[in-house]
Short mmCIF file of C-alpha atoms in Angstrom, two decimals:
data_model
loop_
_atom_site.label_atom_id
_atom_site.label_comp_id
_atom_site.label_asym_id
_atom_site.label_seq_id
_atom_site.Cartn_x
_atom_site.Cartn_y
_atom_site.Cartn_z
CA MET N 1 0.00 0.00 0.00
CA LYS N 2 2.82 2.42 0.85
CA PRO N 3 4.45 2.12 -2.62
CA VAL N 4 1.08 2.87 -4.28
CA PHE N 5 0.52 5.92 -2.08
CA PHE N 6 4.05 7.15 -2.74
CA SER N 7 3.66 6.68 -6.50
CA MET N 8 0.33 8.56 -6.66
CA THR N 9 1.75 11.45 -4.61
CA ILE N 10 4.73 11.87 -6.95
CA LEU N 11 2.50 11.80 -10.06
CA LEU N 12 0.06 14.36 -8.64
CA ILE N 13 2.86 16.74 -7.71
CA SER N 14 4.39 16.29 -11.16
CA TYR N 15 1.06 17.06 -12.84
CA ASN N 16 0.68 20.34 -10.93
CA ILE N 17 4.14 21.41 -12.00
CA LEU N 18 4.05 20.13 -15.61
CA SER N 19 0.35 20.42 -16.53
CA GLU N 20 1.19 22.95 -19.25
CA HIS N 21 3.76 20.58 -20.75
CA ILE N 22 1.56 17.54 -21.28
CA TYR N 23 4.01 15.58 -23.45
CA THR N 24 6.79 16.06 -20.91
CA TYR N 25 4.40 14.90 -18.21
CA PHE N 26 3.43 11.70 -20.04
CA GLY N 27 7.09 10.99 -20.71
CA LEU N 28 7.74 11.38 -17.00
CA VAL N 29 4.82 9.05 -16.20
CA ILE N 30 6.21 6.31 -18.46
CA CYS N 31 9.71 6.62 -17.02
CA PHE N 32 8.36 6.64 -13.48
CA MET N 33 6.23 3.54 -14.09
CA LEU N 34 9.26 1.65 -15.39
CA TRP N 35 11.29 2.77 -12.37
CA ALA N 36 8.50 1.89 -9.93
CA LYS N 37 8.17 -1.58 -11.46
CA THR N 38 11.82 -2.20 -10.65
CA VAL N 39 11.89 -0.67 -7.17
CA PHE N 40 8.48 -1.77 -5.91
CA HIS N 41 8.51 -5.30 -7.26
CA THR N 42 5.28 -6.96 -6.16
CA GLU N 43 6.73 -10.49 -5.92
CA ASN N 44 7.78 -11.45 -2.41
CA GLY N 45 10.08 -14.21 -1.28
CA LEU N 46 8.93 -17.04 0.92
CA SER N 47 9.34 -16.30 4.63
CA ASP N 48 8.15 -19.77 5.60
CA GLY N 49 7.20 -22.96 3.86
CA PHE N 50 3.94 -23.95 5.50
CA GLY N 51 1.69 -25.57 2.91
CA TRP N 52 4.52 -26.07 0.42
CA ALA N 53 6.61 -29.18 -0.31
CA VAL N 54 10.20 -29.63 -1.52
CA LEU N 55 11.78 -32.79 -2.93
CA ILE N 56 15.51 -33.21 -2.24
CA THR N 57 17.66 -36.01 -3.64
CA GLY N 58 20.75 -37.35 -1.86
CA CYS N 59 19.64 -36.77 1.74
CA ASP N 60 21.65 -39.60 3.30
CA SER N 61 24.41 -37.12 4.17
CA GLY N 62 26.06 -33.84 3.24
CA PHE N 63 24.22 -30.91 1.69
CA GLY N 64 20.96 -32.81 1.19
CA ARG N 65 20.63 -33.89 4.80
CA HIS N 66 21.44 -30.40 6.16
CA LEU N 67 19.03 -28.71 3.75
CA ALA N 68 16.22 -31.14 4.63
CA LYS N 69 16.57 -30.30 8.33
CA LYS N 70 16.63 -26.55 7.62
CA LEU N 71 13.55 -26.61 5.38
CA ASP N 72 11.70 -28.72 7.94
CA HIS N 73 12.35 -26.03 10.57
CA MET N 74 10.96 -23.44 8.13
CA GLY N 75 7.67 -25.32 7.84
CA PHE N 76 8.12 -27.05 4.48
CA THR N 77 6.97 -30.58 3.89
CA VAL N 78 10.25 -32.25 2.92
CA PHE N 79 10.41 -35.32 0.71
CA ALA N 80 13.91 -36.55 1.52
CA GLY N 81 15.14 -38.91 -1.17
CA CYS N 82 17.70 -41.33 0.26
CA LEU N 83 19.70 -44.13 -1.30
CA TYR N 84 19.49 -46.02 2.00
CA PRO N 85 16.24 -45.09 3.77
CA GLU N 86 17.06 -47.46 6.64
CA GLY N 87 20.57 -46.05 7.04
CA PRO N 88 21.75 -43.80 9.90
CA GLY N 89 21.56 -40.57 7.86
CA ALA N 90 17.96 -41.11 6.77
CA GLN N 91 16.86 -42.35 10.18
CA SER N 92 18.35 -39.31 11.91
CA LEU N 93 16.11 -37.11 9.74
CA VAL N 94 13.08 -39.05 10.96
CA GLU N 95 14.17 -38.98 14.59
CA GLU N 96 15.23 -35.32 14.72
CA GLY N 97 12.66 -33.86 12.35
CA SER N 98 8.94 -33.17 12.49
CA ASP N 99 6.21 -35.27 10.91
CA ARG N 100 6.60 -33.06 7.81
CA VAL N 101 9.78 -34.98 6.88
CA LYS N 102 8.95 -37.88 4.56
CA VAL N 103 11.91 -40.17 3.87
CA LEU N 104 11.60 -42.16 0.66
CA LYS N 105 13.90 -44.54 -1.19
CA LEU N 106 15.27 -42.80 -4.24
CA ASP N 107 18.13 -44.20 -6.27
CA VAL N 108 18.39 -41.61 -9.05
CA THR N 109 19.86 -44.20 -11.44
CA LYS N 110 16.66 -46.27 -11.39
CA ASP N 111 13.54 -45.27 -13.32
CA GLU N 112 11.33 -47.38 -11.05
CA ASP N 113 12.53 -45.52 -7.93
CA VAL N 114 11.78 -42.18 -9.57
CA CYS N 115 8.31 -43.36 -10.64
CA LEU N 116 7.50 -44.60 -7.13
CA ALA N 117 8.83 -41.36 -5.66
CA LYS N 118 6.56 -39.26 -7.87
CA ASN N 119 3.54 -41.36 -6.91
CA PHE N 120 4.41 -40.97 -3.22
CA VAL N 121 4.92 -37.21 -3.53
CA GLN N 122 1.63 -36.70 -5.38
CA ALA N 123 -0.25 -38.76 -2.79
CA ASN N 124 1.21 -36.77 0.12
CA LEU N 125 1.36 -33.18 -1.14
CA PRO N 126 0.29 -30.39 1.22
CA GLU N 127 -2.40 -27.95 0.12
CA LYS N 128 -0.15 -25.55 -1.85
CA GLY N 129 1.68 -28.24 -3.82
CA LEU N 130 5.29 -29.00 -4.75
CA TYR N 131 7.35 -25.81 -4.73
CA ALA N 132 10.83 -27.06 -5.56
CA VAL N 133 13.00 -29.98 -6.58
CA VAL N 134 16.60 -29.91 -5.37
CA ASN N 135 18.81 -32.18 -7.48
CA ASN N 136 21.55 -32.75 -4.96
CA ALA N 137 22.44 -36.44 -5.28
CA GLY N 138 25.96 -36.92 -6.56
CA ILE N 139 29.12 -39.00 -6.38
CA SER N 140 32.78 -38.14 -6.80
CA ASP N 141 35.94 -40.02 -7.63
CA TRP N 142 39.35 -39.20 -9.02
CA GLY N 143 41.75 -40.84 -11.42
CA GLU N 144 43.44 -40.05 -14.71
CA THR N 145 41.52 -40.80 -17.87
CA GLU N 146 43.92 -43.57 -18.84
CA TRP N 147 43.34 -45.24 -15.47
CA SER N 148 39.60 -45.32 -16.11
CA THR N 149 37.21 -47.28 -18.30
CA ALA N 150 34.15 -46.18 -20.24
CA LYS N 151 32.10 -47.80 -17.49
CA ASP N 152 33.70 -45.50 -14.89
CA PHE N 153 32.63 -42.46 -16.91
CA HIS N 154 29.17 -43.94 -17.44
CA ASN N 155 28.65 -44.60 -13.72
CA MET N 156 29.68 -41.05 -12.84
CA ALA N 157 27.35 -39.52 -15.44
CA ASP N 158 24.49 -41.85 -14.53
CA VAL N 159 24.29 -40.30 -11.06
CA ASN N 160 25.50 -36.72 -11.50
CA LEU N 161 23.96 -35.96 -14.91
CA PHE N 162 21.34 -38.49 -15.96
CA GLY N 163 20.17 -38.91 -12.38
CA ALA N 164 19.19 -35.24 -12.29
CA ILE N 165 17.54 -35.50 -15.72
CA ARG N 166 15.72 -38.67 -14.66
CA VAL N 167 14.27 -36.85 -11.62
CA THR N 168 13.59 -33.53 -13.33
CA ILE N 169 11.38 -34.55 -16.24
CA PRO N 170 8.60 -36.37 -14.30
CA PHE N 171 8.32 -33.57 -11.72
CA LEU N 172 8.28 -30.59 -14.12
CA SER N 173 4.47 -30.57 -14.42
CA LEU N 174 4.12 -30.17 -10.64
CA ILE N 175 6.73 -27.40 -10.53
CA ARG N 176 5.10 -25.56 -13.44
CA ALA N 177 1.77 -25.66 -11.61
CA SER N 178 3.29 -23.91 -8.59
CA LYS N 179 5.60 -21.61 -10.60
CA GLY N 180 8.29 -22.96 -8.34
CA ARG N 181 12.00 -23.63 -8.40
CA MET N 182 14.45 -26.19 -9.81
CA LEU N 183 17.85 -26.35 -8.14
CA TYR N 184 20.97 -28.21 -9.32
CA VAL N 185 24.11 -28.86 -7.28
CA SER N 186 27.11 -28.68 -9.58
CA SER N 187 30.76 -27.87 -8.80
CA ILE N 188 33.51 -25.42 -9.66
CA LEU N 189 35.02 -28.35 -11.58
CA SER N 190 32.22 -27.98 -14.13
CA PHE N 191 34.27 -25.22 -15.76
CA PHE N 192 37.67 -25.55 -14.05
CA ASN N 193 39.74 -28.31 -15.67
CA CYS N 194 41.57 -30.32 -13.06
CA LEU N 195 44.11 -33.12 -13.31
CA ASN N 196 42.62 -36.51 -12.34
CA MET N 197 39.00 -35.25 -12.28
CA GLY N 198 37.95 -35.85 -15.90
CA ALA N 199 34.90 -38.06 -15.25
CA TYR N 200 33.58 -35.80 -12.50
CA SER N 201 34.10 -32.60 -14.51
CA MET N 202 32.39 -34.15 -17.54
CA SER N 203 29.30 -35.07 -15.52
CA LYS N 204 29.00 -31.65 -13.88
CA ARG N 205 29.58 -29.72 -17.11
CA GLY N 206 26.80 -31.73 -18.71
CA LEU N 207 24.55 -31.03 -15.72
CA GLU N 208 25.05 -27.28 -16.10
CA ALA N 209 24.30 -27.41 -19.82
CA PHE N 210 21.06 -29.22 -19.05
CA ALA N 211 20.12 -26.73 -16.31
CA ASP N 212 20.93 -23.72 -18.52
CA CYS N 213 18.68 -24.98 -21.32
CA LEU N 214 15.93 -25.79 -18.85
CA ARG N 215 16.12 -22.30 -17.32
CA VAL N 216 15.42 -20.70 -20.71
CA GLU N 217 12.48 -23.03 -21.37
CA MET N 218 10.94 -22.73 -17.90
CA ALA N 219 11.10 -18.92 -17.79
CA SER N 220 7.92 -18.83 -19.87
CA PHE N 221 6.11 -20.67 -17.07
CA GLY N 222 7.45 -18.55 -14.21
CA VAL N 223 9.74 -21.36 -13.00
CA LYS N 224 13.19 -20.28 -11.80
CA VAL N 225 16.24 -22.51 -12.24
CA SER N 226 19.46 -22.06 -10.24
CA ILE N 227 22.83 -23.79 -10.16
CA ILE N 228 24.95 -24.21 -7.01
CA GLN N 229 28.72 -24.34 -7.64
CA PRO N 230 30.53 -25.40 -4.44
CA GLY N 231 34.28 -25.33 -4.07
CA ASN N 232 36.11 -27.76 -1.79
CA PHE N 233 33.66 -28.98 0.83
CA GLY N 234 35.28 -32.41 1.00
CA ILE N 235 35.68 -32.48 4.77
CA ALA N 236 32.11 -31.22 5.27
CA THR N 237 30.44 -33.70 2.92
CA LYS N 238 32.90 -36.61 2.80
CA ILE N 239 32.05 -36.94 -0.91
CA LEU N 240 35.64 -37.71 -1.92
CA HIS N 241 36.65 -41.33 -1.34
CA LYS N 242 40.10 -42.11 -0.04
CA LYS N 243 42.22 -44.59 -1.97
CA THR N 244 45.48 -46.29 -1.20
CA PRO N 245 48.26 -46.49 -3.81
CA GLN N 246 47.81 -50.25 -3.83
CA ASP N 247 44.09 -49.88 -4.65
CA VAL N 248 44.99 -47.91 -7.76
CA TRP N 249 47.96 -50.05 -8.78
CA ASP N 250 45.98 -53.31 -8.52
CA GLU N 251 43.52 -52.06 -11.13
CA PHE N 252 46.26 -51.40 -13.70
CA ASP N 253 46.95 -53.78 -16.55
CA ASP N 254 50.52 -54.41 -17.69
CA ALA N 255 50.41 -51.60 -20.29
CA ARG N 256 49.46 -48.98 -17.73
CA LYS N 257 52.07 -50.22 -15.28
CA LEU N 258 54.65 -49.44 -17.96
CA THR N 259 53.46 -45.81 -18.18
CA PHE N 260 52.64 -44.84 -14.58
CA ASN N 261 55.12 -45.82 -11.89
CA GLN N 262 54.20 -46.47 -8.28
CA LYS N 263 55.92 -43.36 -6.92
CA TYR N 264 53.57 -41.16 -8.95
CA ILE N 265 50.58 -43.18 -7.77
CA GLU N 266 51.68 -42.62 -4.16
CA MET N 267 52.04 -38.88 -4.73
CA ALA N 268 48.62 -38.62 -6.42
CA CYS N 269 46.94 -40.55 -3.60
CA GLU N 270 48.57 -38.36 -0.99
CA TYR N 271 47.44 -35.20 -2.78
CA PHE N 272 43.82 -36.23 -3.33
CA ASN N 273 43.45 -37.81 0.09
CA SER N 274 44.58 -34.49 1.57
CA LEU N 275 41.62 -32.84 -0.20
CA CYS N 276 39.31 -35.10 1.80
CA THR N 277 40.46 -33.39 4.99
CA SER N 278 40.76 -29.82 3.70
CA GLY N 279 38.49 -27.05 2.49
CA PHE N 280 35.40 -25.77 4.27
CA LYS N 281 34.59 -27.63 7.47
CA ASP N 282 30.83 -27.00 7.43
CA CYS N 283 28.08 -26.67 4.86
CA SER N 284 26.58 -23.36 6.01
CA MET N 285 27.71 -21.37 2.95
CA VAL N 286 26.11 -23.85 0.58
CA ILE N 287 22.92 -24.24 2.62
CA ASN N 288 22.48 -20.46 2.79
CA ALA N 289 22.89 -20.24 -0.99
CA MET N 290 20.33 -23.01 -1.47
CA LEU N 291 17.86 -21.21 0.80
CA HIS N 292 18.31 -17.98 -1.16
CA ALA N 293 17.77 -19.84 -4.44
CA LEU N 294 14.60 -21.41 -3.05
CA THR N 295 13.03 -18.45 -1.26
CA ALA N 296 14.33 -15.17 -2.74
CA PRO N 297 12.03 -13.35 -5.18
CA LYS N 298 14.92 -13.03 -7.64
CA PRO N 299 17.35 -15.92 -7.14
CA GLN N 300 20.69 -15.94 -8.89
CA THR N 301 21.21 -18.25 -11.83
CA ARG N 302 24.54 -19.38 -10.32
CA TYR N 303 25.99 -19.38 -6.83
CA LEU N 304 29.79 -19.64 -6.81
CA LEU N 305 30.81 -20.81 -3.33
CA VAL N 306 34.55 -20.55 -2.80
CA SER N 307 36.86 -18.66 -0.45
CA TRP N 308 37.38 -14.93 -0.98
CA ARG N 309 40.95 -15.70 -2.02
CA GLU N 310 39.74 -17.97 -4.81
CA MET N 311 36.75 -15.87 -5.86
CA PHE N 312 38.60 -13.53 -8.21
CA PHE N 313 40.29 -16.33 -10.13
CA PHE N 314 37.15 -18.43 -10.56
CA TYR N 315 35.14 -15.45 -11.80
CA ILE N 316 37.64 -14.59 -14.51
CA CYS N 317 38.62 -18.19 -15.37
CA PRO N 318 35.79 -18.79 -17.91
CA PHE N 319 36.85 -15.67 -19.84
CA LEU N 320 40.58 -16.43 -20.05
CA PRO N 321 42.17 -18.06 -23.11
CA THR N 322 42.57 -21.82 -22.72
CA PHE N 323 46.37 -21.71 -22.85
CA ILE N 324 46.39 -19.44 -19.79
CA THR N 325 44.11 -21.65 -17.68
CA ASP N 326 46.02 -24.75 -18.77
CA SER N 327 49.27 -23.08 -17.73
CA VAL N 328 47.99 -22.94 -14.15
CA PHE N 329 48.29 -26.73 -14.03
CA HIS N 330 51.49 -26.89 -16.03
CA ALA N 331 53.12 -24.57 -13.48
CA SER N 332 51.99 -26.60 -10.47
CA SER N 333 54.54 -28.67 -8.58
CA MET N 334 52.34 -31.78 -8.86
CA TYR N 335 52.21 -31.55 -12.66
CA ARG N 336 55.97 -31.12 -12.91
CA LYS N 337 56.62 -34.07 -10.60
CA ARG N 338 54.11 -36.14 -12.54
CA LYS N 339 55.94 -35.51 -15.80
CA GLU N 340 59.25 -36.52 -14.21
CA MET N 341 57.78 -39.73 -12.86
CA LEU N 342 56.08 -41.00 -16.00
CA TYR N 343 57.72 -43.74 -18.01
CA LEU N 344 57.78 -41.84 -21.29
#
């Protein structure tokens, strides 16, 4: 009401001053209306979630589990998709949450799980409907491309990329009806090329391409699509799996053992295992970004979540020539040691 009163007052005063210059006045009216539309935007964010539902995948641990608990406290009905609904992570949601938390089995690589999940969600929706789907389920692993098989790449993409697609398509009709939100958890590695992370980067880059196309399509229906790009939250989520040098070496055939020696394998394992115990120690930065994407009237299309020290580089990285970004790795001590240790 206050914006309307303010707007009418300004226009009346302007008319008294400019009544003899009618064209100037109408020009002022048009400019003012455009300005008022921007400043006094009528759309409000959600202050609570009572009557709304959100589906989250990957709630066994990490970001998904923390977000489910937060949205429950805000009043949302939370459909928490878990790979192991009888596991400790899922059961803690039931024990610590309200009766609005609905744990359901959801393996995003299985069409039958997704179909059953949609049926369960539709049968248990609160009065306002399904407001958002958070595609959070994901896996991570590391290893050079030559250490991997096509099946390794397929398994990574089946969860991180096709899992999100498999969940998105059946639920779009419900999200369109509520003019709600679609949220995708990606990674800085979707655009930042990193040694030993080829399969993971491929899956996340594909995920962002899918989300970008969907955002353009869904804008016509009032649906907002956002992408979360976390940095190193390995210690907070435990998504990176530790390997021993022997684990890697035992998977090599004779040809690969002639190219990669064991000293390099030991160094690579030490480096990537150190990532499992470094980075951000809690998920609060990511959860806050997710909440903004879900409840703000104008969510960002991307949320880059890295330290202030890294922020500048990651913002300019996509705009730099490839030879410059590649040189970052070529100059690293790990890359130099790797080259010295290879059997060339």
